[in-house]
Amino acid sequence: MTVAAKPLRVLIGKVGLDGHDRGVKLVARALRDAGVEVIYTGLHQTPEQIVNTAIQEDVNAIGLSVLSGAHNHLFPRVLELLKEQGAEDIVIFGGGIIPDDDIPRLKAAGVRALFRPGTATDEVVKFVKGLRP
Amino acid sequence: MTQERKPRFTSLSGLDIARVYSADDLKAWDPKSDLGRPGEFPYTRGVYPTMYRSRLWTMRQFAGFGTAEDTNRRFKYLLQHGQTGLSVAFDLPTLMGLDSDDPRARGEVGYCGVAVSSLEDMEHLFDGIPLDQVTTSMTINGPAAVIFAMYLAVAERRGIPFERLGGTLQNDILKEYIAQKEWLFPPEPHLRLIVDTISHGAKHVPKWHPVSISGYHIREAGSTAVQELAFTLYDGLTYVEAVVKAGLNVDAFAPQLSFFFNVHNDFFEEIAKFRAARRLWAREMERRHHPKDPRSLQLRCHAQTAGCSLTAQQPMNNVVRTTLQALAAVLGGTQSLHTNSMDETLALPTEEAVKLALRTQQIIAHESEVTNTVDPLGGSSYVESLTNRLEEGAREYFRKLDAMGGMVRAIEHGYPQREILDASQRYQREVERKERIIVGVNEYVEPDEQRIPILKIGPEVEKAQVDRLASLRARRDSFKMAGTLEELQEAAAGDDNLMPYLLDAVKAEATLGEICAALKEVFGTYKEPVVL
């Protein structure tokens, strides 16, 4: 007997104090329209809140939006908390105002993909759909 | 008949545009009542009779990063290169009413702007800057009243009378709920703080603009030009109504209200937006409040080129985008202008990039000769027709908002938020389907792009701020400070104007975070309706 594949679940969130939510909402809508189960956190989430929600909601991935320049603190902090909770299997990706020079360091820390301004939403959808093992 | 490039031509906001415009498109338009003369009702052509022939617009570059000392140096650099007014960008912890040493501020101190947690920071920020000669605009909303109190306290310590202070406090909370999303309290107490700052300003700081009603962030969040116009002016009318209800005569404060608009890519639509804004404001203020002072009818504004129009790809192209947008703002008759730097999709601007942005304004002002005459596009069939359509479109939103019971109710229902999100999704789809071409993004793409230098902020900023706050907390008279917070809370629970209490608290060296936390205990916090 074959078991129907569980739909992909992704938490889309704003972490930190940044209020720019235009991009993150477009990504959330695009993923939802592509059949992904999207949990949108709303604004001003701490890394702790993001990780707790992700674990409670049993998501496959977390997509974070940071346009405030605080990415070098916030992404590694979320990764660290996931590790502490034994939830390293959750994939982290993100987007925002992230200079090229910061990308290698964030990827080395464990961020799977980072999307720059100007990215087509299709590209993000393709990435998320590709997460299915 | 020659085939046209596409079946439908639309403005950036989605208005259908005809092949050609003529007098036939202006049949209901009356040049006497709809256009008028510059400096006269309904001010379509400008708020002053001579406009830039008398005085150019204020060149005001928004700046702030790192510590107060870092930003102070940038201010002096800009003034030295011919900038004529200051504009402060605060960091996110400050915008959210949090001190630099708050756990929620970790990793964010000094990044999006300058960190200001105390009166001491404010003093460093304006060190050596003559507050009675330079006007200062401060982009702060949730904790605006506290920052205003700090600015006044700095002036007082330097012996500068409040009557000589000029500048602007953004202090527009409705657009925070709608678009920028940095609030502290629920709408009602925030509105009360706005009424308090307006009343206090009218009495004690008469040259100050206590609120800058802002469409900028609404547009950046993805709205159309019509939505920007409609929601911004409706927010303005909401503030006027609240202050009048609090007992002030409209002419006692309305002349000091100012506006802040975005200037996006659609050149003529943007010019028309400024013209429609002036006419609509004059007509609505006249109809609703019958002011005696004509200045109460005049919409004066600041403008900023559209950050959201800039691209991370081929960033030098952003100089060209910004130039066209800046020209539209000038042809639209703005009183003050910020031009974005080419590197702002990557980081905060470098000195070189911000100087080029300032030079862009100087070239328009001094070399293009567009300043020779007032409203040079007035009477153009296309521009007048667009002006009419923008005004009509905004009025349609006014009717809907009225029917919903006003802006606060509409926000609680997520109405403007959803309108903006839908518009931004439409635009994104058009770009992804290449119905709109963005050079370097979906066409003319280059695989290997030239990199440009960018500004980096280090973690030492946070450390310096945390240390400075620790020494402040050890040094100050804590008993006296706590007393001022108690008095503030009592006043907040009653009806008194809170400005004198805030002045006492900042002078007793209560920090921004402590004051905002004390107010939150009385006012509560706000949870937004999540719109997706």
XYZ file of C-alpha atoms in Angstrom:
665
model
C 0.000 0.000 0.000
C 1.346 3.444 -0.864
C 1.016 6.280 1.580
C 0.033 9.606 0.097
C 2.944 12.030 0.383
C 2.498 14.530 3.174
C 2.354 18.051 1.790
C 5.398 20.197 2.413
C 5.024 22.475 5.412
C 7.025 25.668 5.550
C 7.192 28.346 8.196
C 7.601 31.782 6.658
C 8.630 34.383 9.149
C 9.864 37.828 10.006
C 12.576 37.575 12.613
C 13.891 40.536 14.587
C 12.430 44.029 14.727
C 12.213 44.639 10.977
C 8.738 45.540 9.704
C 9.325 45.210 5.942
C 6.819 42.512 5.042
C 6.095 43.139 1.359
C 8.501 40.499 0.059
C 7.801 37.890 2.696
C 4.067 38.038 2.062
C 4.529 37.678 -1.693
C 6.703 34.616 -1.082
C 4.140 33.192 1.346
C 1.331 33.707 -1.166
C 3.373 32.196 -4.011
C 4.183 29.084 -1.947
C 0.582 28.734 -0.829
C -0.627 29.038 -4.434
C 1.873 26.302 -5.372
C 0.288 23.885 -2.889
C 2.756 24.263 -0.030
C 1.306 24.471 3.493
C 2.452 27.851 4.719
C 2.556 28.967 8.343
C 3.133 32.723 8.418
C 4.359 34.003 11.775
C 3.555 37.680 11.468
C 6.010 40.382 12.481
C 8.627 40.998 15.163
C 9.383 37.380 16.060
C 12.359 36.495 18.236
C 14.602 33.593 17.119
C 13.157 31.618 20.068
C 9.594 32.195 18.866
C 10.506 31.170 15.319
C 12.110 27.909 16.455
C 9.318 27.035 18.890
C 6.656 27.601 16.251
C 8.619 25.588 13.681
C 8.878 22.609 16.025
C 5.248 22.801 17.139
C 4.053 23.035 13.554
C 6.379 20.216 12.465
C 7.631 22.075 9.388
C 10.122 20.886 6.774
C 11.694 24.277 6.351
C 11.872 27.810 7.716
C 12.089 30.790 5.375
C 13.187 33.993 7.059
C 13.034 37.545 5.780
C 15.525 40.098 7.103
C 15.864 43.527 5.521
C 17.335 45.244 8.562
C 20.995 44.296 8.318
C 20.720 42.047 11.363
C 21.031 38.815 9.318
C 24.526 38.027 10.627
C 23.108 37.718 14.129
C 19.619 36.373 13.458
C 20.272 33.503 11.026
C 23.076 31.914 13.103
C 20.960 32.345 16.255
C 18.025 30.443 14.721
C 20.386 27.673 13.550
C 21.931 27.460 17.013
C 18.515 27.126 18.673
C 17.421 24.427 16.219
C 20.549 22.476 17.066
C 19.896 22.844 20.789
C 16.398 21.438 20.236
C 17.693 18.591 18.064
C 15.791 19.906 15.067
C 18.664 20.371 12.634
C 16.688 18.504 9.976
C 14.596 21.647 9.423
C 16.012 23.487 6.404
C 16.715 27.216 6.759
C 16.527 29.600 3.826
C 15.999 33.313 3.572
C 16.010 36.581 1.737
C 16.387 40.307 2.195
C 19.003 43.014 2.018
C 21.987 40.713 2.367
C 25.304 41.849 0.885
C 27.197 39.367 -1.319
C 30.117 39.293 1.103
C 27.932 37.931 3.916
C 26.465 35.065 1.887
C 29.370 32.550 2.077
C 29.575 32.901 5.866
C 25.817 32.397 6.320
C 25.844 29.382 4.011
C 28.782 27.902 5.878
C 26.793 28.342 9.090
C 24.018 26.218 7.596
C 21.639 28.502 5.695
C 20.664 26.427 2.636
C 19.728 29.258 0.260
C 19.581 33.050 0.266
C 17.493 34.993 -2.236
C 18.474 38.513 -3.231
C 16.112 41.382 -4.085
C 14.781 40.915 -7.615
C 14.359 37.135 -7.293
C 11.287 35.787 -9.096
C 8.872 34.041 -6.708
C 8.977 30.992 -9.034
C 12.589 30.506 -8.081
C 11.711 30.310 -4.386
C 8.849 27.920 -5.132
C 11.183 25.689 -7.153
C 13.671 25.640 -4.302
C 11.054 24.705 -1.701
C 9.489 22.020 -3.898
C 12.969 20.585 -4.380
C 13.256 19.967 -0.647
C 11.113 16.851 -0.853
C 13.413 13.866 -0.435
C -2.553 51.797 -39.198
C 0.830 50.981 -37.656
C 0.655 48.134 -35.150
C 1.274 49.211 -31.543
C 3.796 47.364 -29.328
C 1.125 46.005 -27.011
C -2.659 45.792 -26.805
C -2.954 47.887 -23.656
C -0.843 50.691 -22.230
C -1.149 51.222 -18.498
C 0.441 53.483 -15.909
C 2.568 51.904 -13.199
C -0.547 51.949 -11.028
C -2.607 50.202 -13.678
C -4.539 53.160 -15.117
C -5.332 52.758 -18.812
C -3.465 55.300 -20.890
C -4.762 56.521 -24.266
C -2.651 56.988 -27.368
C -3.001 60.735 -27.262
C -4.689 63.317 -25.029
C -6.412 66.474 -26.134
C -8.928 69.047 -24.908
C -11.618 66.375 -25.434
C -10.311 64.574 -22.358
C -10.810 67.669 -20.221
C -14.441 68.508 -20.993
C -15.523 68.642 -17.352
C -12.294 70.347 -16.314
C -12.459 74.026 -15.495
C -9.076 75.769 -15.518
C -10.395 78.412 -13.147
C -11.574 76.098 -10.381
C -9.490 72.969 -11.059
C -6.168 74.543 -11.937
C -6.151 78.077 -10.553
C -2.954 80.015 -10.020
C 0.137 79.012 -8.055
C -0.230 79.975 -4.411
C -4.027 80.141 -4.695
C -6.866 77.728 -3.999
C -6.990 74.835 -4.848
C -3.169 74.967 -5.082
C -2.946 72.472 -7.960
C -0.038 74.454 -9.385
C 1.860 74.784 -6.116
C 1.514 76.237 -2.635
C 3.569 79.350 -3.381
C 3.126 81.937 -6.156
C 6.795 81.939 -7.123
C 7.897 78.423 -6.070
C 11.533 77.650 -6.976
C 12.076 81.118 -8.451
C 12.196 82.353 -4.844
C 13.555 79.395 -2.970
C 14.732 75.989 -4.122
C 13.485 72.894 -2.324
C 15.338 71.767 0.796
C 17.864 69.062 -0.026
C 17.505 66.732 2.884
C 19.280 63.374 2.847
C 17.987 60.847 5.359
C 20.994 59.603 7.321
C 21.771 57.517 10.366
C 23.899 54.550 11.324
C 26.083 53.313 14.143
C 26.507 55.445 17.220
C 25.401 59.042 17.632
C 28.991 60.097 16.976
C 29.121 58.187 13.642
C 25.925 59.850 12.454
C 27.025 63.264 13.713
C 30.065 62.955 11.432
C 27.840 62.027 8.460
C 25.580 65.058 9.183
C 28.566 67.385 9.155
C 29.822 65.783 5.924
C 26.453 66.376 4.253
C 26.174 69.970 5.475
C 29.691 70.616 4.254
C 28.695 69.413 0.767
C 25.773 71.771 0.470
C 22.875 69.896 2.064
C 20.368 72.337 3.517
C 18.527 70.318 6.178
C 19.097 67.269 8.359
C 17.074 64.076 8.466
C 17.652 61.410 11.103
C 17.261 57.684 10.516
C 16.996 55.783 13.798
C 17.856 52.125 14.232
C 15.140 49.517 14.710
C 15.455 49.169 18.488
C 14.966 52.948 18.797
C 11.999 52.863 16.399
C 10.445 50.156 18.576
C 11.072 52.062 21.818
C 13.777 49.649 23.026
C 17.141 50.541 24.540
C 20.334 49.321 22.871
C 20.921 46.897 25.763
C 17.480 45.264 25.534
C 17.732 41.538 24.660
C 15.410 42.102 21.676
C 17.888 44.668 20.300
C 20.666 42.078 19.907
C 22.254 42.248 16.488
C 20.215 45.295 15.412
C 21.951 48.193 17.168
C 23.100 50.905 14.756
C 22.199 48.938 11.608
C 19.165 50.590 10.062
C 19.930 53.937 11.569
C 21.446 55.553 14.599
C 20.951 54.185 18.113
C 19.425 56.736 20.498
C 18.502 55.435 23.932
C 19.061 58.473 26.120
C 19.328 62.235 26.255
C 23.094 61.750 26.282
C 22.929 59.989 22.882
C 20.779 62.836 21.552
C 23.342 65.386 22.710
C 26.132 63.535 20.900
C 23.990 63.237 17.780
C 23.634 67.020 17.448
C 27.000 67.992 18.859
C 28.284 71.141 17.165
C 25.158 71.512 15.008
C 23.314 74.834 15.463
C 19.747 73.702 16.188
C 18.426 77.231 15.699
C 19.867 77.439 12.179
C 19.436 73.956 10.710
C 16.039 72.294 10.442
C 15.931 68.646 11.491
C 13.533 65.986 10.337
C 13.218 62.896 12.517
C 11.758 59.689 11.159
C 10.288 58.216 14.288
C 6.714 57.198 15.001
C 5.899 54.850 17.890
C 8.160 56.659 20.382
C 8.007 60.021 18.545
C 6.844 62.009 21.569
C 9.799 60.751 23.635
C 12.347 61.602 20.929
C 10.705 65.042 20.517
C 11.103 65.581 24.267
C 14.795 64.642 23.992
C 15.340 67.099 21.149
C 13.644 69.872 23.123
C 15.731 69.009 26.186
C 18.961 69.281 24.153
C 17.875 72.737 22.936
C 16.994 73.774 26.484
C 20.420 72.702 27.788
C 22.039 74.810 25.089
C 19.858 77.812 25.879
C 18.073 77.822 22.504
C 14.471 79.039 22.826
C 11.887 76.558 21.525
C 10.411 79.256 19.272
C 13.561 79.123 17.171
C 13.528 75.371 16.575
C 12.473 74.225 13.125
C 12.029 70.690 11.934
C 9.697 67.773 11.513
C 8.682 64.786 13.555
C 7.263 61.987 11.417
C 4.894 60.924 14.200
C 2.404 59.256 11.814
C 1.212 56.075 13.468
C -1.649 55.181 11.128
C 0.725 54.432 8.269
C 2.714 52.246 10.689
C -0.275 49.967 11.140
C -0.920 50.151 7.404
C 2.579 49.694 6.039
C 5.759 50.274 7.992
C 4.728 48.111 10.961
C 6.658 49.688 13.829
C 4.181 50.499 16.617
C 4.232 50.348 20.418
C 0.636 50.689 21.605
C -2.905 50.242 20.274
C -4.192 52.991 17.940
C -6.187 55.024 20.497
C -3.323 55.869 22.896
C -1.053 56.485 19.930
C -3.570 58.958 18.522
C -3.676 60.672 21.886
C 0.135 61.052 21.863
C -0.113 62.597 18.407
C -2.758 65.044 19.604
C -0.485 65.873 22.577
C 2.563 66.547 20.417
C 0.529 68.678 17.989
C -1.028 70.712 20.822
C 2.284 71.125 22.618
C 4.027 72.132 19.393
C 1.329 74.669 18.500
C 1.777 76.353 21.886
C 5.538 76.103 22.518
C 7.387 75.174 19.323
C 5.444 77.115 16.694
C 7.855 76.585 13.782
C 7.961 72.822 14.283
C 6.056 70.360 12.099
C 4.773 67.888 14.704
C 3.577 65.295 12.203
C 4.569 64.339 8.687
C 1.714 62.400 7.171
C 3.453 59.798 5.123
C 2.610 57.925 1.972
C 6.206 56.903 1.394
C 6.033 53.647 3.306
C 2.576 52.812 1.973
C 4.014 52.954 -1.546
C 7.119 51.009 -0.565
C 4.844 48.293 0.817
C 3.489 47.905 -2.700
C 0.546 50.272 -3.068
C -0.472 52.053 -6.238
C -0.163 55.822 -6.603
C -3.913 56.165 -6.026
C -3.743 54.116 -2.813
C -0.765 56.113 -1.582
C -2.650 59.335 -2.196
C -5.919 58.109 -0.708
C -4.636 56.444 2.469
C -2.183 59.247 3.244
C -4.659 62.082 2.903
C -7.301 60.130 4.782
C -4.781 59.572 7.615
C -4.192 63.340 7.615
C -7.906 64.073 7.857
C -8.117 61.583 10.736
C -5.439 63.480 12.684
C -7.074 66.853 12.001
C -10.391 65.544 13.240
C -8.790 64.147 16.419
C -7.067 67.443 17.251
C -10.172 69.528 16.516
C -12.141 67.160 18.735
C -9.576 67.763 21.486
C -10.543 71.439 21.364
C -7.957 73.152 19.179
C -8.976 75.566 16.457
C -8.021 74.179 13.052
C -5.938 77.255 12.222
C -3.908 76.830 15.409
C -2.201 73.699 14.062
C -3.133 72.821 10.462
C -0.560 75.198 8.887
C 2.175 73.150 10.579
C 1.046 69.780 9.195
C 3.326 68.406 6.527
C 3.236 65.458 4.147
C 5.736 62.968 2.809
C 5.349 61.213 -0.529
C 7.165 58.580 -2.523
C 8.285 59.309 -6.103
C 8.186 56.155 -8.156
C 9.048 55.362 -11.752
C 5.983 56.504 -13.688
C 7.098 60.036 -14.449
C 3.789 61.710 -15.347
C 1.664 59.731 -12.920
C 3.948 60.863 -10.094
C 3.832 64.514 -11.130
C 0.037 64.263 -11.276
C -0.011 62.677 -7.814
C 1.615 65.718 -6.209
C -0.780 68.044 -7.989
C -3.823 65.945 -7.092
C -2.662 65.747 -3.472
C -2.583 69.529 -3.096
C -5.972 69.991 -4.715
C -7.670 67.198 -2.800
C -6.275 68.342 0.561
C -7.334 71.952 -0.029
C -10.840 70.919 -1.060
C -11.373 68.457 1.776
C -10.000 70.794 4.462
C -12.213 73.588 3.135
C -15.292 71.366 3.038
C -14.773 69.710 6.435
C -13.225 72.456 8.589
C -13.685 75.877 6.886
C -10.337 77.282 8.056
C -9.849 81.071 8.009
C -6.095 80.874 7.509
C -5.303 79.849 3.907
C -2.163 78.062 5.127
C -4.454 75.462 6.707
C -5.464 74.459 3.177
C -1.966 74.190 1.754
C -0.364 70.775 1.447
C 3.397 71.134 1.857
C 5.481 68.044 1.402
C 8.749 66.252 1.459
C 9.453 63.595 -1.156
C 11.805 60.667 -1.411
C 12.653 58.677 -4.483
C 11.367 55.096 -4.405
C 13.698 52.719 -2.589
C 11.610 49.780 -3.790
C 12.287 50.717 -7.421
C 16.015 50.231 -7.022
C 17.691 46.981 -7.961
C 20.512 44.996 -6.447
C 21.410 43.978 -10.006
C 23.631 46.480 -11.846
C 23.369 49.000 -8.999
C 24.804 51.901 -11.005
C 21.532 51.951 -12.976
C 19.901 53.170 -9.783
C 21.480 56.593 -10.272
C 19.456 56.983 -13.471
C 16.217 55.797 -11.853
C 16.714 58.197 -8.977
C 17.408 61.111 -11.319
C 14.144 60.609 -13.199
C 12.184 60.252 -9.966
C 13.787 63.341 -8.463
C 12.900 65.326 -11.575
C 9.278 64.195 -11.245
C 9.186 65.384 -7.619
C 10.511 68.778 -8.654
C 8.052 69.100 -11.539
C 5.374 68.065 -9.044
C 6.357 70.962 -6.771
C 7.840 69.353 -3.661
C 9.181 71.512 -0.818
C 11.934 69.123 0.176
C 13.598 66.061 -1.322
C 15.704 63.026 -0.479
C 17.373 61.177 -3.337
C 18.290 57.556 -2.673
C 21.824 56.329 -3.114
C 22.587 53.642 -5.682
C 23.794 51.137 -3.084
C 20.695 51.093 -0.862
C 19.470 47.705 -2.046
C 22.729 46.293 -0.689
C 23.366 48.198 2.530
C 23.288 51.673 4.062
C 24.888 54.157 1.660
C 28.579 54.962 1.590
C 29.754 58.594 1.735
C 30.553 58.543 -1.984
C 27.146 57.142 -2.950
C 25.227 59.618 -0.825
C 27.253 62.511 -2.233
C 26.347 61.445 -5.768
C 22.679 61.343 -4.735
C 22.936 64.869 -3.340
C 24.768 66.050 -6.473
C 21.854 64.671 -8.533
C 19.555 67.174 -6.821
C 22.028 69.985 -7.250
C 22.299 69.291 -10.978
C 18.505 69.341 -11.368
C 18.339 72.544 -9.334
C 21.112 74.455 -11.027
C 21.703 72.976 -14.480
C 18.418 71.646 -15.908
C 16.628 75.056 -15.794
C 13.356 73.315 -14.857
C 13.094 75.701 -11.903
C 12.573 78.748 -14.096
C 8.817 78.557 -14.187
C 6.101 77.320 -11.834
C 4.265 74.069 -12.680
C 5.611 73.820 -16.229
C 3.263 70.932 -17.082
C 0.084 72.688 -15.943
C -2.504 72.663 -18.705
C -1.088 69.590 -20.446
C -4.071 67.454 -21.440
C -2.320 64.288 -20.281
C -1.096 65.642 -16.939
C -4.403 67.351 -16.113
C -6.337 64.238 -17.056
C -4.088 62.089 -14.829
C -4.442 64.626 -12.014
C -8.236 64.353 -12.295
C -8.165 60.555 -12.310
C -5.887 60.335 -9.284
C -8.117 62.701 -7.337
C -11.229 60.738 -8.333
C -9.571 57.427 -7.456
C -8.628 58.722 -4.030
C -12.157 60.021 -3.427
C -13.512 56.560 -4.152
C -11.294 55.167 -1.387
C -12.429 58.008 0.909
C -16.035 56.889 0.448
C -15.148 53.281 1.280
C -13.163 54.288 4.357
C -15.994 56.550 5.531
C -18.407 53.651 5.142
C -16.137 51.446 7.258
C -16.228 53.964 10.097
C -12.857 55.580 9.553
C -9.230 54.565 9.224
C -8.731 52.932 12.625
C -11.651 50.557 12.013
C -10.438 49.882 8.467
C -6.963 49.007 9.768
C -8.417 46.681 12.375
C -10.214 44.895 9.552
C -6.983 44.712 7.552
C -8.564 46.649 4.681
C -5.754 48.999 3.564
C -3.194 46.273 4.290
C -5.001 43.840 1.949
C -5.499 46.435 -0.803
C -1.754 47.121 -0.751
C -0.760 43.455 -0.683
C -3.029 42.702 -3.645
C -1.527 45.603 -5.593
C 1.991 44.476 -4.807
C 1.182 40.948 -5.951
C -0.266 42.272 -9.227
C 2.928 44.249 -9.823
C 5.148 41.272 -8.999
C 3.220 39.108 -11.474
C 3.577 41.726 -14.193
C 7.325 41.786 -13.639
C 7.607 37.998 -13.585
C 5.592 37.727 -16.816
C 7.774 40.454 -18.315
C 4.750 42.668 -18.860
C 6.935 45.240 -17.134
C 10.611 45.312 -17.891
C 13.051 46.090 -15.102
C 16.455 46.703 -16.646
C 19.029 44.290 -15.289
C 16.424 42.173 -13.481
C 14.154 40.563 -16.054
C 15.832 41.899 -19.206
C 19.351 43.012 -20.129
C 20.648 40.722 -17.399
C 24.410 40.415 -16.962
C 25.783 37.197 -15.515
C 28.918 38.710 -14.013
C 28.140 41.992 -12.403
C 30.504 44.616 -11.210
C 30.485 44.934 -7.435
C 30.395 48.306 -5.730
C 31.854 49.148 -2.298
C 29.352 49.057 0.581
C 29.209 50.385 4.124
C 29.662 47.881 6.951
C 28.532 48.305 10.535
C 30.446 46.306 13.125
C 29.364 44.746 16.434
C 31.482 47.341 18.263
C 28.569 49.786 17.898
C 26.348 47.610 20.070
C 29.107 47.156 22.637
C 29.747 50.919 22.835
C 26.032 51.588 23.319
C 25.630 48.902 25.979
C 28.617 50.270 27.897
C 27.381 53.826 27.665
C 23.953 52.847 28.994
C 25.496 50.900 31.867
C 27.491 53.937 32.958
C 24.424 56.174 32.590
C 22.316 53.891 34.782
C 25.085 53.817 37.425
C 25.602 57.580 37.393
C 22.107 59.083 37.357
C 19.815 59.853 40.315
C 17.635 56.749 40.041
C 15.209 57.860 42.719
C 14.434 61.091 40.917
C 14.239 59.272 37.570
C 11.772 56.696 38.903
C 9.628 59.511 40.298
C 9.268 61.081 36.854
C 8.153 57.731 35.411
C 5.499 57.345 38.093
C 4.169 60.823 37.364
C 4.179 60.015 33.650
C 2.130 56.873 34.260
C -0.407 58.750 36.373
C -0.755 61.380 33.677
C -1.062 58.700 30.996
C -3.954 57.172 32.897
C -5.677 60.592 32.893
C -6.166 63.279 30.230
C -3.219 65.649 30.706
C -0.958 66.501 27.799
C 1.959 64.094 28.251
C 4.689 66.273 26.719
C 5.682 68.094 29.964
C 5.894 64.733 31.771
C 8.047 63.277 28.996
C 10.335 66.316 29.180
C 10.746 65.788 32.923
C 11.516 62.104 32.420
C 14.142 62.587 29.699
C 15.783 65.391 31.685
C 15.982 63.031 34.678
C 17.799 60.690 32.253
C 15.147 58.027 32.029
C 15.979 56.065 28.881
C 13.798 55.653 25.825
C 13.200 52.008 26.707
C 12.259 52.766 30.294
C 9.805 55.479 29.285
C 8.168 53.324 26.606
C 7.930 50.351 28.977
C 6.258 52.594 31.586
C 3.738 53.777 28.984
C 3.068 50.229 27.775
C 1.998 49.315 31.306
C -0.744 51.922 31.019
C -1.558 51.775 27.302
C -1.082 48.075 26.553
C 0.319 46.620 23.339
C -1.100 45.927 19.883
C -1.481 42.711 17.989
C -1.950 43.230 14.286
C -4.557 41.411 12.246
C -2.390 39.173 10.050
C -3.356 39.697 6.433
C -2.104 37.216 3.901
